[in-house]
Short mmCIF file of C-alpha atoms and ligand atoms in Angstrom, two decimals:
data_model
loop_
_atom_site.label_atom_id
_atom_site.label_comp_id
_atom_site.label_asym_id
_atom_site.label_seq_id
_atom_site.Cartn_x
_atom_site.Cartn_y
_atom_site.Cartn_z
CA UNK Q 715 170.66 70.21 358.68
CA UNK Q 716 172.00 70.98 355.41
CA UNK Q 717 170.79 68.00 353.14
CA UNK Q 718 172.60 66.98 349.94
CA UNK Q 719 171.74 63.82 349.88
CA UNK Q 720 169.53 64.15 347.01
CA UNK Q 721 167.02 66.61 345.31
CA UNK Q 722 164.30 64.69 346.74
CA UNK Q 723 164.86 66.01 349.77
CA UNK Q 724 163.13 69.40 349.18
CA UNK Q 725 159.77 70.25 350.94
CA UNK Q 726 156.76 72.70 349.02
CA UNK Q 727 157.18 76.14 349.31
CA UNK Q 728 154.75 78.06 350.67
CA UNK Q 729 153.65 79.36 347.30
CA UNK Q 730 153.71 75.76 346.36
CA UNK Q 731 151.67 74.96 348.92
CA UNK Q 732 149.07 77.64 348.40
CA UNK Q 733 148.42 76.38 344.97
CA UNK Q 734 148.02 72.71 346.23
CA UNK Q 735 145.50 74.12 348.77
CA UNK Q 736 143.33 75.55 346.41
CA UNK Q 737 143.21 72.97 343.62
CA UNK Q 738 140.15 71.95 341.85
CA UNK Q 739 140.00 68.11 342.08
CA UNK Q 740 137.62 64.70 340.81
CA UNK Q 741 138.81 61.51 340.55
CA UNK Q 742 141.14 60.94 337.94
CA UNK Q 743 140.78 57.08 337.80
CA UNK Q 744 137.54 58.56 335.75
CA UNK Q 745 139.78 61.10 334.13
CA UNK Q 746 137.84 63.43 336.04
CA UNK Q 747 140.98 65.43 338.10
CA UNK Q 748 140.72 69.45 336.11
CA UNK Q 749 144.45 69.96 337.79
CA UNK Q 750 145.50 66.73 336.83
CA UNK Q 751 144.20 67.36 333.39
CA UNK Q 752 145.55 70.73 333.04
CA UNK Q 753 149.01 69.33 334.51
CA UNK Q 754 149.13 66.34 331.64
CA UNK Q 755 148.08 69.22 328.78
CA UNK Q 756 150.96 71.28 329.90
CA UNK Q 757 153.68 69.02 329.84
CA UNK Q 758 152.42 67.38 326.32
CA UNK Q 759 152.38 71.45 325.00
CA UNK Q 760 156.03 72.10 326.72
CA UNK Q 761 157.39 69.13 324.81
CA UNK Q 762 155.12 68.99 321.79
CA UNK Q 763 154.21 65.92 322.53
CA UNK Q 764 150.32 64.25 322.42
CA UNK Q 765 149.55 63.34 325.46
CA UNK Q 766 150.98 62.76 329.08
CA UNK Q 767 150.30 60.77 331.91
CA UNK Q 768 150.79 61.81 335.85
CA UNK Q 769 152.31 59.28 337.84
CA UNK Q 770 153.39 58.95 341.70
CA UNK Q 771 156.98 57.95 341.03
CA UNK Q 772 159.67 57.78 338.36
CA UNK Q 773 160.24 54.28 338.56
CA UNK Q 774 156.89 53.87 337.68
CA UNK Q 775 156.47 56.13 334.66
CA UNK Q 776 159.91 54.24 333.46
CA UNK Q 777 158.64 50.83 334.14
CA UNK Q 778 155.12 52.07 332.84
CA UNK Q 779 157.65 52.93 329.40
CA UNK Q 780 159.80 49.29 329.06
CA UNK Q 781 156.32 47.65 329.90
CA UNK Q 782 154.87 49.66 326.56
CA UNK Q 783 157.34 48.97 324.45
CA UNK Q 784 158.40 45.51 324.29
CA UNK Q 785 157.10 42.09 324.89
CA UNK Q 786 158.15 39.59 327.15
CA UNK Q 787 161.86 37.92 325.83
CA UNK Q 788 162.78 41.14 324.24
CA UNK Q 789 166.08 42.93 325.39
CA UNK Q 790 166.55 46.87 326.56
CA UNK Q 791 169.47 48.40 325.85
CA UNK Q 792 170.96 50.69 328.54
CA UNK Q 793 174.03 51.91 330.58
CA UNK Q 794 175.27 49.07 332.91
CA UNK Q 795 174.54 51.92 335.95
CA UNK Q 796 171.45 53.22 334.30
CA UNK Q 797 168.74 54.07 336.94
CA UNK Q 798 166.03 51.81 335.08
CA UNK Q 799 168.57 48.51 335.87
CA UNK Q 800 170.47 49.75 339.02
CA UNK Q 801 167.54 51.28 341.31
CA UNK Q 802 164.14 50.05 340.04
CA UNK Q 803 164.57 46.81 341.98
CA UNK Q 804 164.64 44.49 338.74
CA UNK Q 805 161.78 45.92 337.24
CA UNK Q 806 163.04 45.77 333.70
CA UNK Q 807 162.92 41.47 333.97
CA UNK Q 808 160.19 41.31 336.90
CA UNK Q 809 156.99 44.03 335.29
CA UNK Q 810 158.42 43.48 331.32
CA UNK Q 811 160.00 40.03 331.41
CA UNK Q 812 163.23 41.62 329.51
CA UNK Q 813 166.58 40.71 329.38
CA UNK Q 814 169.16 43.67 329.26
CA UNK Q 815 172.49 44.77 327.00
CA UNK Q 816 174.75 46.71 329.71
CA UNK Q 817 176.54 49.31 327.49
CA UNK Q 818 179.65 50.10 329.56
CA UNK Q 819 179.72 53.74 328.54
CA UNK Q 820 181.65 57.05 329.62
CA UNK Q 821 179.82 58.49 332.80
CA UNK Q 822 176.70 56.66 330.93
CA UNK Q 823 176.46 58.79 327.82
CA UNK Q 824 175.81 56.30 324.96
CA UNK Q 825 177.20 57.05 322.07
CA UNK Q 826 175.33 55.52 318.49
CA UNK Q 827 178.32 53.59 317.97
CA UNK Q 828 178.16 51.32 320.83
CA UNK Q 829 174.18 51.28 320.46
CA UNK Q 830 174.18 49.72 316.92
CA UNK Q 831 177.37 47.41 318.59
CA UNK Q 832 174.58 46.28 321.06
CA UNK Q 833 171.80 45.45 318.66
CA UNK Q 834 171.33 41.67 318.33
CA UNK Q 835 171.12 40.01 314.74
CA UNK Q 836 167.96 38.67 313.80
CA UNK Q 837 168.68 35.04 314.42
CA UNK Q 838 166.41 32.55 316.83
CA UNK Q 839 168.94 32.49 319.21
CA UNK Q 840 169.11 35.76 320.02
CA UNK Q 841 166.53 38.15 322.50
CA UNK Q 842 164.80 40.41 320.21
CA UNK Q 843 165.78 43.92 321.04
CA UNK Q 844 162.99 46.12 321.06
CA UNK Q 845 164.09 49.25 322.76
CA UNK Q 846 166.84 51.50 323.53
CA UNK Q 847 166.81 53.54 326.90
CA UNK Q 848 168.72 57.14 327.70
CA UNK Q 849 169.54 58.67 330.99
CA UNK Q 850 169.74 62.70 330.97
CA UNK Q 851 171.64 63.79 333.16
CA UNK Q 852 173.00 60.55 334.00
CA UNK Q 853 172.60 60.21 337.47
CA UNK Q 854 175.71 57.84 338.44
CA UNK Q 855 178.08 59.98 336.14
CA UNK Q 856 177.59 63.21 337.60
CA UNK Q 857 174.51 64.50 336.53
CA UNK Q 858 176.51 64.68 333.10
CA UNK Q 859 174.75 65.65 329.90
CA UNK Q 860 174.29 64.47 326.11
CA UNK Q 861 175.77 66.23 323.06
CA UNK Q 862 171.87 66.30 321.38
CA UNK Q 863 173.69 65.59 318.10
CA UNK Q 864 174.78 62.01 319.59
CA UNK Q 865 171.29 61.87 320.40
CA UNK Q 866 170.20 61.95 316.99
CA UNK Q 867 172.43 59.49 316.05
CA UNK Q 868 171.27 57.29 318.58
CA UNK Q 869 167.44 58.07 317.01
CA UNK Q 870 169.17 57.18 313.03
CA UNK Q 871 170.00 54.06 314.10
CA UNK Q 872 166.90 53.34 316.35
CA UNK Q 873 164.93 54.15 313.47
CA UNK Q 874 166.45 51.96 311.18
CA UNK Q 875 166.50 48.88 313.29
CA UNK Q 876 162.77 49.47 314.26
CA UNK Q 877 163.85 50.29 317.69
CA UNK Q 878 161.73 52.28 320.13
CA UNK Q 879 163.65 54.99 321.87
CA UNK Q 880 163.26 56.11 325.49
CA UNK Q 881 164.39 58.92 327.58
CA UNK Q 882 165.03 58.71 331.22
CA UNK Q 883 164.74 62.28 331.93
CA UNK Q 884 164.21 62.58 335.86
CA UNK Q 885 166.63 65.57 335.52
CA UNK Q 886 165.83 66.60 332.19
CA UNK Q 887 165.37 69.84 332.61
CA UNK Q 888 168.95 70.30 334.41
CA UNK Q 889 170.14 69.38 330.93
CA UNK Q 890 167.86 72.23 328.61
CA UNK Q 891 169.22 74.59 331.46
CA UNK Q 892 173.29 73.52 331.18
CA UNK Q 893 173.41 72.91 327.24
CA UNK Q 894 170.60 75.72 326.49
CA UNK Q 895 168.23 73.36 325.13
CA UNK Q 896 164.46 73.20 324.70
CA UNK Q 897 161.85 70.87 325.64
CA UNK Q 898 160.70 70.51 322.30
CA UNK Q 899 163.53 69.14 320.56
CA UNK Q 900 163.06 66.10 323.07
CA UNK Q 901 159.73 66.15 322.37
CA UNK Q 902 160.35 65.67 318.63
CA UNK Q 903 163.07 62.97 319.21
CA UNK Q 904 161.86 60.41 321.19
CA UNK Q 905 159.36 58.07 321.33
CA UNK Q 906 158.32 58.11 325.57
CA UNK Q 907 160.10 60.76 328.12
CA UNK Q 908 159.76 60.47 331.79
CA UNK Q 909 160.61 63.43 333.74
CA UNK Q 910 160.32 63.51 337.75
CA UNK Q 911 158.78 66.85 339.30
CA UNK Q 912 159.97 65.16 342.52
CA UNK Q 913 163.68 65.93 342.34
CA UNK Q 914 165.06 69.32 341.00
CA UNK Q 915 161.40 70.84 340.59
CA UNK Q 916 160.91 70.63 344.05
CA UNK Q 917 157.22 68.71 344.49
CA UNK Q 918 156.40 66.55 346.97
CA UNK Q 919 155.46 64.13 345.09
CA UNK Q 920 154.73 62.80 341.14
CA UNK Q 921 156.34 62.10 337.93
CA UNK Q 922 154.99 62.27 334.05
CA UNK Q 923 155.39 59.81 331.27
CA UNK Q 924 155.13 61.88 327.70
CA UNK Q 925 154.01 59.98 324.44
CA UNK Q 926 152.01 59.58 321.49
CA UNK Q 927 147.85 59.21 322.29
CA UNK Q 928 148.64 55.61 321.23
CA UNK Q 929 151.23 55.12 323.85
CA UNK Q 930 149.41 56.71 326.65
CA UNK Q 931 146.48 55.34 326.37
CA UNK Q 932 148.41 52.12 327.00
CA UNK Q 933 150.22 53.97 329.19
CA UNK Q 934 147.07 54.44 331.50
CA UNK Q 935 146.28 50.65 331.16
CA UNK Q 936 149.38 49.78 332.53
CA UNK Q 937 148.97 52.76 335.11
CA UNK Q 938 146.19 51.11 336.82
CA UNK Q 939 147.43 47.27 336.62
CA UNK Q 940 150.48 48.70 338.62
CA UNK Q 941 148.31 50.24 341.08
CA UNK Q 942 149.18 53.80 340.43
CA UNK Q 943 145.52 54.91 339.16
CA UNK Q 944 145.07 57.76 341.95
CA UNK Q 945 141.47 59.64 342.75
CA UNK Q 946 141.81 63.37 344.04
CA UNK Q 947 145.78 63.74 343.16
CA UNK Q 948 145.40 67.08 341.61
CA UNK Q 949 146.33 68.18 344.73
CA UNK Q 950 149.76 67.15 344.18
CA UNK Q 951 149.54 68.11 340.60
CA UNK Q 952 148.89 71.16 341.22
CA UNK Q 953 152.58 71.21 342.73
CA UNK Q 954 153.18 69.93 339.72
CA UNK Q 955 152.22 72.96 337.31
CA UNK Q 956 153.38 74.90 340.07
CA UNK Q 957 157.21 73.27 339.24
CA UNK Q 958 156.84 73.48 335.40
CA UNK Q 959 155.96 77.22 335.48
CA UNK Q 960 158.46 78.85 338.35
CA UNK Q 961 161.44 76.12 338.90
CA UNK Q 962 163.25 75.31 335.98
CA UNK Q 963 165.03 78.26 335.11
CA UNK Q 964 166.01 78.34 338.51
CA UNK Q 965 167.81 75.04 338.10
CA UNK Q 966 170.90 77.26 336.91
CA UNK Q 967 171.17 78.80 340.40
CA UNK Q 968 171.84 75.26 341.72
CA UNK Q 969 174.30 74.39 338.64
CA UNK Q 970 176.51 77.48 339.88
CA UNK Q 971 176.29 76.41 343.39
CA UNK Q 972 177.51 73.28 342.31
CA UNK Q 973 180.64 75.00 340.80
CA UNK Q 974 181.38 76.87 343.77
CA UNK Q 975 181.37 73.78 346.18
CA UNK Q 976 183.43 72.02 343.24
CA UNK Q 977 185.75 74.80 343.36
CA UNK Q 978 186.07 74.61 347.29
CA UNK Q 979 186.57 70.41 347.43
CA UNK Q 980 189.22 70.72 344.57
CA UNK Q 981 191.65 72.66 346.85
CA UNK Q 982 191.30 69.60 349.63
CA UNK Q 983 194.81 67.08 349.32
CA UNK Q 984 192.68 64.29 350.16
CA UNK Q 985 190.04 64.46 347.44
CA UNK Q 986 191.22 61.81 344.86
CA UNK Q 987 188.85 62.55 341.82
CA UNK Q 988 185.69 64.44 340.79
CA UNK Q 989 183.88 63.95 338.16
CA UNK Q 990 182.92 66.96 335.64
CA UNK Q 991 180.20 68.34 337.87
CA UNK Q 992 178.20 70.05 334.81
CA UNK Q 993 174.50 70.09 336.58
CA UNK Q 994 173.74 69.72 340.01
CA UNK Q 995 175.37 66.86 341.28
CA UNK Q 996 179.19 66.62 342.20
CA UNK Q 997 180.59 63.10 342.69
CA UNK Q 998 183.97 62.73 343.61
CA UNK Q 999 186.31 59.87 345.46
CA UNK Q 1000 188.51 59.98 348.24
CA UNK Q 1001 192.06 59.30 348.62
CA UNK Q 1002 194.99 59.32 351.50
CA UNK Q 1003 193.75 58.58 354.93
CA UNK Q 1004 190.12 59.60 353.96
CA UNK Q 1005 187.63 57.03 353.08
CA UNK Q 1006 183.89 58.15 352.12
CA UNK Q 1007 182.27 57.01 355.43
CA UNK Q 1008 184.94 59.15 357.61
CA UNK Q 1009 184.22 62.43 355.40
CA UNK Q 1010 180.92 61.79 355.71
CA UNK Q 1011 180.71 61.33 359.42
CA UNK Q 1012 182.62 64.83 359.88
CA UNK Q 1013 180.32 66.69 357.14
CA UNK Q 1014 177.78 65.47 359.52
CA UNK Q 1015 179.23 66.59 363.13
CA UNK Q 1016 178.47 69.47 361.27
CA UNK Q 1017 175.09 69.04 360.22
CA UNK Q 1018 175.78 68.22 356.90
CA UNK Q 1019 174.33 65.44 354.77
CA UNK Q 1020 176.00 63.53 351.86
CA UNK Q 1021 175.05 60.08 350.33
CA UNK Q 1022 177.71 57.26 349.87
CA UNK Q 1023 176.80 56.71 346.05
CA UNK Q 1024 179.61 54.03 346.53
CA UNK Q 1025 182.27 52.00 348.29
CA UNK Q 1026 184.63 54.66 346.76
CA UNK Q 1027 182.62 57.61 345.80
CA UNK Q 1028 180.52 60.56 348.13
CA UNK Q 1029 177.97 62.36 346.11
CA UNK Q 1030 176.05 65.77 346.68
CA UNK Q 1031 173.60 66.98 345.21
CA UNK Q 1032 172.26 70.73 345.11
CA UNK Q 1033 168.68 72.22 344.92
CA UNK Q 1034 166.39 74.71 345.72
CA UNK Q 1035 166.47 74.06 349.06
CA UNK Q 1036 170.41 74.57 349.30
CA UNK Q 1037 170.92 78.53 349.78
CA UNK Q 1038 173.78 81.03 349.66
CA UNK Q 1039 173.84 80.88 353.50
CA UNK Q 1040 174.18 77.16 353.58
CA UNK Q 1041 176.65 76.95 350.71
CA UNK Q 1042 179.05 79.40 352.19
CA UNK Q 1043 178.97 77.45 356.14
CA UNK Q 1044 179.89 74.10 353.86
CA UNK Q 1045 182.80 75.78 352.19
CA UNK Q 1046 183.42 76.61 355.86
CA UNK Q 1047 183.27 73.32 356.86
CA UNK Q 1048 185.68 71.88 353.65
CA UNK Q 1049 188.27 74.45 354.08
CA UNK Q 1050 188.74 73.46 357.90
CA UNK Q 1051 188.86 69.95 357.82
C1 PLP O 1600 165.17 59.53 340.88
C2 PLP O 1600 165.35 58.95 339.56
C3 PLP O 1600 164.32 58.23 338.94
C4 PLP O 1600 162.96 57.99 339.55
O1 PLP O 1600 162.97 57.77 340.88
P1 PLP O 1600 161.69 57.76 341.83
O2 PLP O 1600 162.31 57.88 343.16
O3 PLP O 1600 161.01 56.48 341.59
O4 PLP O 1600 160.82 58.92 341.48
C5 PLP O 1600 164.55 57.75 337.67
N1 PLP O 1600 165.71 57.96 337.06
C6 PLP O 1600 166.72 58.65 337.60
C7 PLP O 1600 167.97 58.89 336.84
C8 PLP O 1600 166.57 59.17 338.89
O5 PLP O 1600 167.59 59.85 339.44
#
């Protein structure tokens, strides 16, 4: 099978795997994991950040975030398909008791215009808002990227409404690769990052939440009250440091992969639209006698796998388990059908 359902899909490396095996571990409920440790110092260094916090999933080290940084009654602004209020099962109202702005924003890139628009007045009637909530890439656009000058605008006008500022970064590091970034200009910028190790960095499992020592220590409160205080996970965080050291350059292998499959759909009469494909996931619609379940279906007579992202859209995503080989049998597979 050749799976592009997601970058969750990938399994450890044997390398990977070797590092898991032979991981120093202690229970880290007691603080007591070394690889767990180690794994939180690094990614607080990489960022230049204080502190991080290991977590089994991105949802949680988001939800761990919102729950930090607001109060019940307070409202999160976010894109209307944001991962935090699309796919973490209501989390924002049910963990944080938080209403929501929906910013109906180009493929979910905010811009600091439409932030301050969203910004309630300081009147009774009104939810406090408390916090304002990125997405880079942006998932549901594309995997598309921010301009990091918007970004600072979005951080001016945080700061001068007293507004928090979080980054949903489960593919952050597809973005420092495509727009040449660093790590520590995130670091500097905002108040909480989440990044997942899960999806492009190829772990099995685990996510991190990066903040100030204030934040994370509240961080690991909230941790263990939604039952994600683990014992001997340094086992998987070894994967972890394993990811942050020897995948994330390689994330530009996958972004060029993407091209060439982007390259190979846009010569096919029945694809309708795709959307800038500037990281690692294409999205694109369908149009004539196709429909996204039937292309589907005969991607998979051939043992390929693609996820209806919607009624109207198929989406594909590349990683490190998608090689040459199994990029040239799908253009294969395109150009016939
Ligand atoms: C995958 C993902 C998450 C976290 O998902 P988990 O499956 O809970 O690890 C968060 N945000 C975005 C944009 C994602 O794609």
């Amino acid at each position: 099978m050749i799976d592009y359902r997601s970058d969750t899909v990938t399994k450890p490396t044997t390398a990977m795997l070797e590092a898991m095996f032979n991981a120093k571990v202690g229970d880290d409920v007691f603080v007591e994991d070394p690889t767990i440790n180690e794994l939180e110092h690094f990614a607080a260094e990489m960022f230049g950040m204080d502190a991080s916090l290991f977590c089994p999933s991105g949802t949680m080290t988001n939800q761990i975030a919102i729950k930090c940084h607001t109060q019940p009654g307070d409202e999160v602004i976010c894109d209307k398909l944001s991962h935090i209020y699309q796919y973490e099962g209501g989390g924002i109202a049910f963990n944080s008791g938080c209403s929501v702005n929906l910013i109906n924003s180009e493929r979910g890139i905010l811009t600091a215009e439409q932030v301050l628009a969203s910004i309630n007045a300081d009147d009774v009637h009104k939810a406090a808002t408390s916090l304002v909530s990125l997405e880079n890439t942006f998932n549901r656009g594309g995997g598309g990227c921010y301009d990091f000058n918007e970004i600072i605008k979005i951080k001016e006008v945080c700061n001068q409404h007293n507004l928090k500022l979080h980054l949903d970064g489960a593919r952050l590091f597809n973005a420092i690769i495509a727009k040449k970034e660093t790590s520590k200009q995130y670091g500097e910028t905002f108040d909480s990052i989440s990044i997942c190790l899960s999806k492009g960095l190829g772990t099995p499992v685990g996510s991190l939440i990066l903040g100030n020592k204030a934040f994370i220590k509240k961080a690991r409160r909230i941790r263990k009250v939604f039952g994600g205080g683990m014992r001997q996970a340094g086992y998987l965080a070894a994967a972890g440091l394993y990811a942050l050291q020897n995948n994330i350059e390689r994330l530009a292998i996958d972004h060029q992969n993407a091209q060439i499959l982007v390259a190979a759909l846009c010569k096919k009469k029945f694809i309708d639209t795709i959307l800038p494909a500037e990281t690692n996931i294409i999205i694109f619609s369908v149009k004539n006698e196709m429909t996204p379940t039937l292309f589907i279906e005969k991607m998979k007579e051939n043992n390929i796998l693609m996820y209806p992202i919607s009624p109207t859209q198929v989406r594909l995503v590349v990683h490190l388990d998608i090689t040459d080989v199994m990029i040239n049998d799908t253009i294969k597979v395109i150009e016939n059908m």
